[in-house]
Amino acid sequence: MSTSAVEAPSSWVAGEWQRRRAELTHDWLQNRALPHANALLAITNGAVRGDDAAIAAMSAVLSEWRDRRDDVAWLTEHVVEALSPVNVLDGDSAFVFDEQLRVVSERAWICRHRVEETVASIRTIAFDLDRILAALEPFLRRPQHSRLVAAAPALIAFAAAGRALVEAFRSFPRRGAL
Amino acid sequence: MATIICVDNRKRERPWQLDPKIATLSTIDAYLALSARGDVLLLHGGQPEGPQDARKGRSLLIEALILACQGPGRAVVFSGGEPLVVRDLIREQLQGAGLTEGEHFLLLSAISNLKEEIDLPALMNLTVQPGWRIDSVRRRTAAPTLLALALLSQATLLGTDTTQLDDATRTLLGGACAEARGAGGDGIGLLSPVAWQEVLGASARDEVRSKIEREWPPQMEKSDAIGALVTAIYETPAAFEVPLIARAFRELDKVLAAKQEVRV
């Protein structure tokens, strides 16, 4: 995790962080992957009907986790640079931070908001999702109705881990919050 | 008082709850059917009926936003599917209808909590006047002078003998974890006012005072401790001591938390 103590101020990182966070948790997880995982489970228990084509389309969304993995790594790596209150003041010529002040203030912020604990828990959830996707692999290779029941435990685990990931990102402080 | 109407088919899933005075409808059609549409529309950008055709080639979502922004009316679009695609389309169409982002409407894609983005109590208590800007109620993330003072106080406290601090302040600083990281001589030099002057603009004590005054929320009491802290930085470094800094830090933290406005 970068503490950005000696890096150049970067509003680009802050903007990019918000964009990637929104794509990961809002667009992909909350609006696509979790609804689709829940829909697959609903098909499994007979609450909803779905043919093999629909099941394949929904399953493909879950497979996208492999592409999202890099975003999780980048987001956890750059969270301090993106959200730290110290960096909010960068670029404002009225405030030239003494390096020592910058380091101590940022460290205090990291401790106060338990940023490292949240990062650790996100990384743990990401490893869990890796394992869950590995368990789902046989189903994802041949996503058919007849194979859904066997995949149900892993789908339930996927939904729980996905919700935990959303919550973990939500627990980061707002950018600039002291 | 502004009248606010919210349209959100996923109200029950939200991690925030709106004030009961804000009427919430579940469809855009229900909003369009109203005879009086209020002063501000809060619209979920991901409404499933949003892309449906309304008239003049416009979608229902755009139609509702344009109607909401007539006269002194304003609109906020929150959340909403895939922002990279949808957000630009909405912006383009609203600008094509003569509306200006920030003045007439706000696009808040993929947010975690609407209450963290919009100062809803301020919006509800607003007196609507011609030309008012919707971004005047957008929460920001800190006021520079107050934030700088708070960061300085925080850093300095961590550089001092933390046994002098009360438990509340120690907790506020991040507890034992922050103390351990701040210790070891890192912060000792911070008790010199030189670093403080450098950050706050050494030549301009009055400027610091006026900035504090500008950035202080009008509804909050002035803080004696912060006034004394600024005086100590510039005039009487002998008065620059841990209890004073701790009091000022607590005040700054309180104000920044209440204001939630640290200018980006």
PDB file of N, CA, C and O in Angstrom, chain A residues 24-78:
ATOM      1  N   LEU A  24     -16.154  -1.216 -10.212  1.00  0.00           N
ATOM      2  CA  LEU A  24     -16.067  -2.520  -9.545  1.00  0.00           C
ATOM      3  C   LEU A  24     -17.278  -2.790  -8.653  1.00  0.00           C
ATOM      4  O   LEU A  24     -17.978  -3.794  -8.821  1.00  0.00           O
ATOM      5  N   THR A  25     -17.521  -1.892  -7.705  1.00  0.00           N
ATOM      6  CA  THR A  25     -18.545  -2.206  -6.702  1.00  0.00           C
ATOM      7  C   THR A  25     -19.956  -1.850  -7.171  1.00  0.00           C
ATOM      8  O   THR A  25     -20.901  -2.584  -6.891  1.00  0.00           O
ATOM      9  N   HIS A  26     -20.099  -0.736  -7.850  1.00  0.00           N
ATOM     10  CA  HIS A  26     -21.443  -0.312  -8.261  1.00  0.00           C
ATOM     11  C   HIS A  26     -21.872  -0.991  -9.570  1.00  0.00           C
ATOM     12  O   HIS A  26     -22.876  -1.694  -9.615  1.00  0.00           O
ATOM     13  N   ASP A  27     -21.072  -0.782 -10.608  1.00  0.00           N
ATOM     14  CA  ASP A  27     -21.512  -1.259 -11.925  1.00  0.00           C
ATOM     15  C   ASP A  27     -21.455  -2.786 -12.023  1.00  0.00           C
ATOM     16  O   ASP A  27     -22.408  -3.411 -12.478  1.00  0.00           O
ATOM     17  N   TRP A  28     -20.306  -3.345 -11.625  1.00  0.00           N
ATOM     18  CA  TRP A  28     -20.167  -4.788 -11.826  1.00  0.00           C
ATOM     19  C   TRP A  28     -20.818  -5.595 -10.693  1.00  0.00           C
ATOM     20  O   TRP A  28     -21.713  -6.404 -10.938  1.00  0.00           O
ATOM     21  N   LEU A  29     -20.381  -5.338  -9.449  1.00  0.00           N
ATOM     22  CA  LEU A  29     -20.884  -6.178  -8.355  1.00  0.00           C
ATOM     23  C   LEU A  29     -22.372  -5.944  -8.059  1.00  0.00           C
ATOM     24  O   LEU A  29     -23.176  -6.876  -8.121  1.00  0.00           O
ATOM     25  N   GLN A  30     -22.708  -4.701  -7.740  1.00  0.00           N
ATOM     26  CA  GLN A  30     -24.074  -4.435  -7.281  1.00  0.00           C
ATOM     27  C   GLN A  30     -25.121  -4.526  -8.389  1.00  0.00           C
ATOM     28  O   GLN A  30     -26.256  -4.913  -8.135  1.00  0.00           O
ATOM     29  N   ASN A  31     -24.717  -4.131  -9.604  1.00  0.00           N
ATOM     30  CA  ASN A  31     -25.726  -4.103 -10.670  1.00  0.00           C
ATOM     31  C   ASN A  31     -25.681  -5.289 -11.614  1.00  0.00           C
ATOM     32  O   ASN A  31     -26.593  -5.473 -12.412  1.00  0.00           O
ATOM     33  N   ARG A  32     -24.591  -6.072 -11.568  1.00  0.00           N
ATOM     34  CA  ARG A  32     -24.529  -7.200 -12.499  1.00  0.00           C
ATOM     35  C   ARG A  32     -24.228  -8.519 -11.792  1.00  0.00           C
ATOM     36  O   ARG A  32     -25.046  -9.435 -11.791  1.00  0.00           O
ATOM     37  N   ALA A  33     -23.063  -8.628 -11.189  1.00  0.00           N
ATOM     38  CA  ALA A  33     -22.636  -9.938 -10.685  1.00  0.00           C
ATOM     39  C   ALA A  33     -23.545 -10.463  -9.558  1.00  0.00           C
ATOM     40  O   ALA A  33     -23.987 -11.619  -9.598  1.00  0.00           O
ATOM     41  N   LEU A  34     -23.832  -9.601  -8.569  1.00  0.00           N
ATOM     42  CA  LEU A  34     -24.664 -10.090  -7.454  1.00  0.00           C
ATOM     43  C   LEU A  34     -26.097 -10.393  -7.904  1.00  0.00           C
ATOM     44  O   LEU A  34     -26.632 -11.453  -7.557  1.00  0.00           O
ATOM     45  N   PRO A  35     -26.736  -9.506  -8.680  1.00  0.00           N
ATOM     46  CA  PRO A  35     -28.080  -9.877  -9.161  1.00  0.00           C
ATOM     47  C   PRO A  35     -28.066 -11.170  -9.977  1.00  0.00           C
ATOM     48  O   PRO A  35     -28.991 -11.979  -9.864  1.00  0.00           O
ATOM     49  N   HIS A  36     -27.020 -11.367 -10.793  1.00  0.00           N
ATOM     50  CA  HIS A  36     -26.975 -12.580 -11.604  1.00  0.00           C
ATOM     51  C   HIS A  36     -26.713 -13.824 -10.758  1.00  0.00           C
ATOM     52  O   HIS A  36     -27.304 -14.882 -11.006  1.00  0.00           O
ATOM     53  N   ALA A  37     -25.860 -13.697  -9.754  1.00  0.00           N
ATOM     54  CA  ALA A  37     -25.623 -14.844  -8.860  1.00  0.00           C
ATOM     55  C   ALA A  37     -26.929 -15.206  -8.144  1.00  0.00           C
ATOM     56  O   ALA A  37     -27.284 -16.390  -8.017  1.00  0.00           O
ATOM     57  N   ASN A  38     -27.641 -14.174  -7.696  1.00  0.00           N
ATOM     58  CA  ASN A  38     -28.911 -14.429  -7.008  1.00  0.00           C
ATOM     59  C   ASN A  38     -29.955 -15.018  -7.954  1.00  0.00           C
ATOM     60  O   ASN A  38     -30.743 -15.884  -7.569  1.00  0.00           O
ATOM     61  N   ALA A  39     -29.938 -14.555  -9.198  1.00  0.00           N
ATOM     62  CA  ALA A  39     -30.886 -15.090 -10.182  1.00  0.00           C
ATOM     63  C   ALA A  39     -30.581 -16.562 -10.471  1.00  0.00           C
ATOM     64  O   ALA A  39     -31.498 -17.382 -10.596  1.00  0.00           O
ATOM     65  N   LEU A  40     -29.315 -16.904 -10.571  1.00  0.00           N
ATOM     66  CA  LEU A  40     -28.938 -18.306 -10.800  1.00  0.00           C
ATOM     67  C   LEU A  40     -29.412 -19.179  -9.628  1.00  0.00           C
ATOM     68  O   LEU A  40     -29.918 -20.285  -9.826  1.00  0.00           O
ATOM     69  N   LEU A  41     -29.272 -18.642  -8.409  1.00  0.00           N
ATOM     70  CA  LEU A  41     -29.740 -19.395  -7.237  1.00  0.00           C
ATOM     71  C   LEU A  41     -31.267 -19.535  -7.264  1.00  0.00           C
ATOM     72  O   LEU A  41     -31.818 -20.578  -6.889  1.00  0.00           O
ATOM     73  N   ALA A  42     -31.930 -18.475  -7.716  1.00  0.00           N
ATOM     74  CA  ALA A  42     -33.402 -18.534  -7.793  1.00  0.00           C
ATOM     75  C   ALA A  42     -33.839 -19.583  -8.815  1.00  0.00           C
ATOM     76  O   ALA A  42     -34.862 -20.254  -8.630  1.00  0.00           O
ATOM     77  N   ILE A  43     -33.062 -19.733  -9.885  1.00  0.00           N
ATOM     78  CA  ILE A  43     -33.376 -20.774 -10.874  1.00  0.00           C
ATOM     79  C   ILE A  43     -33.172 -22.145 -10.238  1.00  0.00           C
ATOM     80  O   ILE A  43     -33.975 -23.067 -10.402  1.00  0.00           O
ATOM     81  N   THR A  44     -32.094 -22.246  -9.461  1.00  0.00           N
ATOM     82  CA  THR A  44     -31.779 -23.527  -8.810  1.00  0.00           C
ATOM     83  C   THR A  44     -32.925 -23.999  -7.922  1.00  0.00           C
ATOM     84  O   THR A  44     -33.296 -25.171  -7.943  1.00  0.00           O
ATOM     85  N   ASN A  45     -33.483 -23.076  -7.140  1.00  0.00           N
ATOM     86  CA  ASN A  45     -34.536 -23.525  -6.225  1.00  0.00           C
ATOM     87  C   ASN A  45     -35.939 -23.402  -6.825  1.00  0.00           C
ATOM     88  O   ASN A  45     -36.932 -23.515  -6.114  1.00  0.00           O
ATOM     89  N   GLY A  46     -35.993 -23.129  -8.132  1.00  0.00           N
ATOM     90  CA  GLY A  46     -37.275 -23.168  -8.825  1.00  0.00           C
ATOM     91  C   GLY A  46     -38.100 -21.908  -8.710  1.00  0.00           C
ATOM     92  O   GLY A  46     -39.217 -21.851  -9.220  1.00  0.00           O
ATOM     93  N   ALA A  47     -37.562 -20.869  -8.065  1.00  0.00           N
ATOM     94  CA  ALA A  47     -38.330 -19.630  -7.915  1.00  0.00           C
ATOM     95  C   ALA A  47     -38.452 -18.883  -9.241  1.00  0.00           C
ATOM     96  O   ALA A  47     -39.388 -18.122  -9.444  1.00  0.00           O
ATOM     97  N   VAL A  48     -37.478 -19.080 -10.120  1.00  0.00           N
ATOM     98  CA  VAL A  48     -37.462 -18.397 -11.416  1.00  0.00           C
ATOM     99  C   VAL A  48     -37.106 -19.423 -12.481  1.00  0.00           C
ATOM    100  O   VAL A  48     -36.362 -20.360 -12.216  1.00  0.00           O
ATOM    101  N   ARG A  49     -37.656 -19.234 -13.699  1.00  0.00           N
ATOM    102  CA  ARG A  49     -37.283 -20.137 -14.793  1.00  0.00           C
ATOM    103  C   ARG A  49     -36.136 -19.542 -15.590  1.00  0.00           C
ATOM    104  O   ARG A  49     -36.041 -18.330 -15.737  1.00  0.00           O
ATOM    105  N   GLY A  50     -35.281 -20.398 -16.101  1.00  0.00           N
ATOM    106  CA  GLY A  50     -34.191 -19.905 -16.938  1.00  0.00           C
ATOM    107  C   GLY A  50     -33.661 -21.022 -17.802  1.00  0.00           C
ATOM    108  O   GLY A  50     -33.439 -22.128 -17.311  1.00  0.00           O
ATOM    109  N   ASP A  51     -33.497 -20.715 -19.107  1.00  0.00           N
ATOM    110  CA  ASP A  51     -32.971 -21.763 -19.989  1.00  0.00           C
ATOM    111  C   ASP A  51     -31.443 -21.713 -20.010  1.00  0.00           C
ATOM    112  O   ASP A  51     -30.824 -20.836 -19.398  1.00  0.00           O
ATOM    113  N   ASP A  52     -30.851 -22.639 -20.743  1.00  0.00           N
ATOM    114  CA  ASP A  52     -29.394 -22.730 -20.757  1.00  0.00           C
ATOM    115  C   ASP A  52     -28.737 -21.454 -21.299  1.00  0.00           C
ATOM    116  O   ASP A  52     -27.669 -21.060 -20.839  1.00  0.00           O
ATOM    117  N   ALA A  53     -29.407 -20.807 -22.256  1.00  0.00           N
ATOM    118  CA  ALA A  53     -28.821 -19.588 -22.839  1.00  0.00           C
ATOM    119  C   ALA A  53     -28.749 -18.476 -21.787  1.00  0.00           C
ATOM    120  O   ALA A  53     -27.732 -17.778 -21.653  1.00  0.00           O
ATOM    121  N   ALA A  54     -29.844 -18.330 -21.031  1.00  0.00           N
ATOM    122  CA  ALA A  54     -29.862 -17.296 -19.986  1.00  0.00           C
ATOM    123  C   ALA A  54     -28.837 -17.625 -18.900  1.00  0.00           C
ATOM    124  O   ALA A  54     -28.129 -16.739 -18.396  1.00  0.00           O
ATOM    125  N   ILE A  55     -28.763 -18.899 -18.552  1.00  0.00           N
ATOM    126  CA  ILE A  55     -27.804 -19.317 -17.521  1.00  0.00           C
ATOM    127  C   ILE A  55     -26.375 -19.048 -17.998  1.00  0.00           C
ATOM    128  O   ILE A  55     -25.531 -18.546 -17.232  1.00  0.00           O
ATOM    129  N   ALA A  56     -26.111 -19.305 -19.250  1.00  0.00           N
ATOM    130  CA  ALA A  56     -24.764 -19.067 -19.780  1.00  0.00           C
ATOM    131  C   ALA A  56     -24.429 -17.575 -19.752  1.00  0.00           C
ATOM    132  O   ALA A  56     -23.315 -17.175 -19.393  1.00  0.00           O
ATOM    133  N   ALA A  57     -25.418 -16.742 -20.121  1.00  0.00           N
ATOM    134  CA  ALA A  57     -25.169 -15.297 -20.140  1.00  0.00           C
ATOM    135  C   ALA A  57     -24.883 -14.768 -18.731  1.00  0.00           C
ATOM    136  O   ALA A  57     -23.976 -13.958 -18.531  1.00  0.00           O
ATOM    137  N   MET A  58     -25.648 -15.251 -17.759  1.00  0.00           N
ATOM    138  CA  MET A  58     -25.442 -14.785 -16.384  1.00  0.00           C
ATOM    139  C   MET A  58     -24.119 -15.298 -15.832  1.00  0.00           C
ATOM    140  O   MET A  58     -23.407 -14.589 -15.108  1.00  0.00           O
ATOM    141  N   SER A  59     -23.771 -16.523 -16.184  1.00  0.00           N
ATOM    142  CA  SER A  59     -22.530 -17.110 -15.693  1.00  0.00           C
ATOM    143  C   SER A  59     -21.317 -16.355 -16.223  1.00  0.00           C
ATOM    144  O   SER A  59     -20.303 -16.203 -15.531  1.00  0.00           O
ATOM    145  N   ALA A  60     -21.445 -15.875 -17.460  1.00  0.00           N
ATOM    146  CA  ALA A  60     -20.318 -15.155 -18.065  1.00  0.00           C
ATOM    147  C   ALA A  60     -19.965 -13.912 -17.247  1.00  0.00           C
ATOM    148  O   ALA A  60     -18.796 -13.525 -17.147  1.00  0.00           O
ATOM    149  N   VAL A  61     -20.984 -13.306 -16.640  1.00  0.00           N
ATOM    150  CA  VAL A  61     -20.732 -12.111 -15.824  1.00  0.00           C
ATOM    151  C   VAL A  61     -19.892 -12.479 -14.595  1.00  0.00           C
ATOM    152  O   VAL A  61     -18.986 -11.740 -14.203  1.00  0.00           O
ATOM    153  N   LEU A  62     -20.186 -13.635 -14.000  1.00  0.00           N
ATOM    154  CA  LEU A  62     -19.401 -14.049 -12.829  1.00  0.00           C
ATOM    155  C   LEU A  62     -17.948 -14.300 -13.221  1.00  0.00           C
ATOM    156  O   LEU A  62     -17.026 -14.000 -12.455  1.00  0.00           O
ATOM    157  N   SER A  63     -17.753 -14.834 -14.417  1.00  0.00           N
ATOM    158  CA  SER A  63     -16.385 -15.118 -14.878  1.00  0.00           C
ATOM    159  C   SER A  63     -15.546 -13.841 -14.999  1.00  0.00           C
ATOM    160  O   SER A  63     -14.321 -13.904 -15.024  1.00  0.00           O
ATOM    161  N   GLU A  64     -16.225 -12.697 -15.103  1.00  0.00           N
ATOM    162  CA  GLU A  64     -15.488 -11.432 -15.252  1.00  0.00           C
ATOM    163  C   GLU A  64     -14.652 -11.098 -14.026  1.00  0.00           C
ATOM    164  O   GLU A  64     -13.865 -10.156 -14.052  1.00  0.00           O
ATOM    165  N   TRP A  65     -14.844 -11.827 -12.926  1.00  0.00           N
ATOM    166  CA  TRP A  65     -14.043 -11.578 -11.729  1.00  0.00           C
ATOM    167  C   TRP A  65     -12.553 -11.575 -12.058  1.00  0.00           C
ATOM    168  O   TRP A  65     -11.782 -10.782 -11.525  1.00  0.00           O
ATOM    169  N   ARG A  66     -12.165 -12.454 -12.964  1.00  0.00           N
ATOM    170  CA  ARG A  66     -10.734 -12.562 -13.303  1.00  0.00           C
ATOM    171  C   ARG A  66     -10.223 -11.223 -13.852  1.00  0.00           C
ATOM    172  O   ARG A  66      -9.082 -10.848 -13.622  1.00  0.00           O
ATOM    173  N   ASP A  67     -11.089 -10.520 -14.590  1.00  0.00           N
ATOM    174  CA  ASP A  67     -10.666  -9.212 -15.117  1.00  0.00           C
ATOM    175  C   ASP A  67     -10.705  -8.140 -14.026  1.00  0.00           C
ATOM    176  O   ASP A  67      -9.970  -7.161 -14.072  1.00  0.00           O
ATOM    177  N   ARG A  68     -11.608  -8.319 -13.066  1.00  0.00           N
ATOM    178  CA  ARG A  68     -11.775  -7.317 -11.997  1.00  0.00           C
ATOM    179  C   ARG A  68     -10.679  -7.420 -10.945  1.00  0.00           C
ATOM    180  O   ARG A  68     -10.484  -6.519 -10.140  1.00  0.00           O
ATOM    181  N   ARG A  69     -10.014  -8.547 -10.937  1.00  0.00           N
ATOM    182  CA  ARG A  69      -8.996  -8.815  -9.910  1.00  0.00           C
ATOM    183  C   ARG A  69      -7.911  -7.730  -9.903  1.00  0.00           C
ATOM    184  O   ARG A  69      -7.475  -7.279  -8.850  1.00  0.00           O
ATOM    185  N   ASP A  70      -7.509  -7.309 -11.099  1.00  0.00           N
ATOM    186  CA  ASP A  70      -6.463  -6.283 -11.197  1.00  0.00           C
ATOM    187  C   ASP A  70      -6.947  -4.956 -10.609  1.00  0.00           C
ATOM    188  O   ASP A  70      -6.175  -4.189 -10.043  1.00  0.00           O
ATOM    189  N   ASP A  71      -8.237  -4.681 -10.773  1.00  0.00           N
ATOM    190  CA  ASP A  71      -8.779  -3.441 -10.219  1.00  0.00           C
ATOM    191  C   ASP A  71      -8.703  -3.453  -8.692  1.00  0.00           C
ATOM    192  O   ASP A  71      -8.388  -2.446  -8.067  1.00  0.00           O
ATOM    193  N   VAL A  72      -9.006  -4.606  -8.100  1.00  0.00           N
ATOM    194  CA  VAL A  72      -8.929  -4.704  -6.629  1.00  0.00           C
ATOM    195  C   VAL A  72      -7.493  -4.452  -6.179  1.00  0.00           C
ATOM    196  O   VAL A  72      -7.242  -3.706  -5.220  1.00  0.00           O
ATOM    197  N   ALA A  73      -6.552  -5.040  -6.886  1.00  0.00           N
ATOM    198  CA  ALA A  73      -5.139  -4.861  -6.521  1.00  0.00           C
ATOM    199  C   ALA A  73      -4.750  -3.385  -6.636  1.00  0.00           C
ATOM    200  O   ALA A  73      -4.123  -2.812  -5.732  1.00  0.00           O
ATOM    201  N   TRP A  74      -5.162  -2.751  -7.723  1.00  0.00           N
ATOM    202  CA  TRP A  74      -4.805  -1.338  -7.934  1.00  0.00           C
ATOM    203  C   TRP A  74      -5.478  -0.439  -6.878  1.00  0.00           C
ATOM    204  O   TRP A  74      -4.866   0.473  -6.331  1.00  0.00           O
ATOM    205  N   LEU A  75      -6.729  -0.723  -6.598  1.00  0.00           N
ATOM    206  CA  LEU A  75      -7.470   0.106  -5.638  1.00  0.00           C
ATOM    207  C   LEU A  75      -6.873   0.012  -4.236  1.00  0.00           C
ATOM    208  O   LEU A  75      -6.753   1.015  -3.529  1.00  0.00           O
ATOM    209  N   THR A  76      -6.484  -1.180  -3.827  1.00  0.00           N
ATOM    210  CA  THR A  76      -5.895  -1.314  -2.487  1.00  0.00           C
ATOM    211  C   THR A  76      -4.492  -0.703  -2.452  1.00  0.00           C
ATOM    212  O   THR A  76      -4.084  -0.142  -1.446  1.00  0.00           O
ATOM    213  N   GLU A  77      -3.820  -0.769  -3.556  1.00  0.00           N
ATOM    214  CA  GLU A  77      -2.464  -0.198  -3.628  1.00  0.00           C
ATOM    215  C   GLU A  77      -2.491   1.326  -3.540  1.00  0.00           C
ATOM    216  O   GLU A  77      -1.608   1.953  -2.979  1.00  0.00           O
ATOM    217  N   HIS A  78      -3.531   1.946  -4.098  1.00  0.00           N
ATOM    218  CA  HIS A  78      -3.552   3.414  -4.218  1.00  0.00           C
ATOM    219  C   HIS A  78      -4.559   4.096  -3.297  1.00  0.00           C
ATOM    220  O   HIS A  78      -4.833   5.284  -3.464  1.00  0.00           O
TER     221      HIS A  78
END
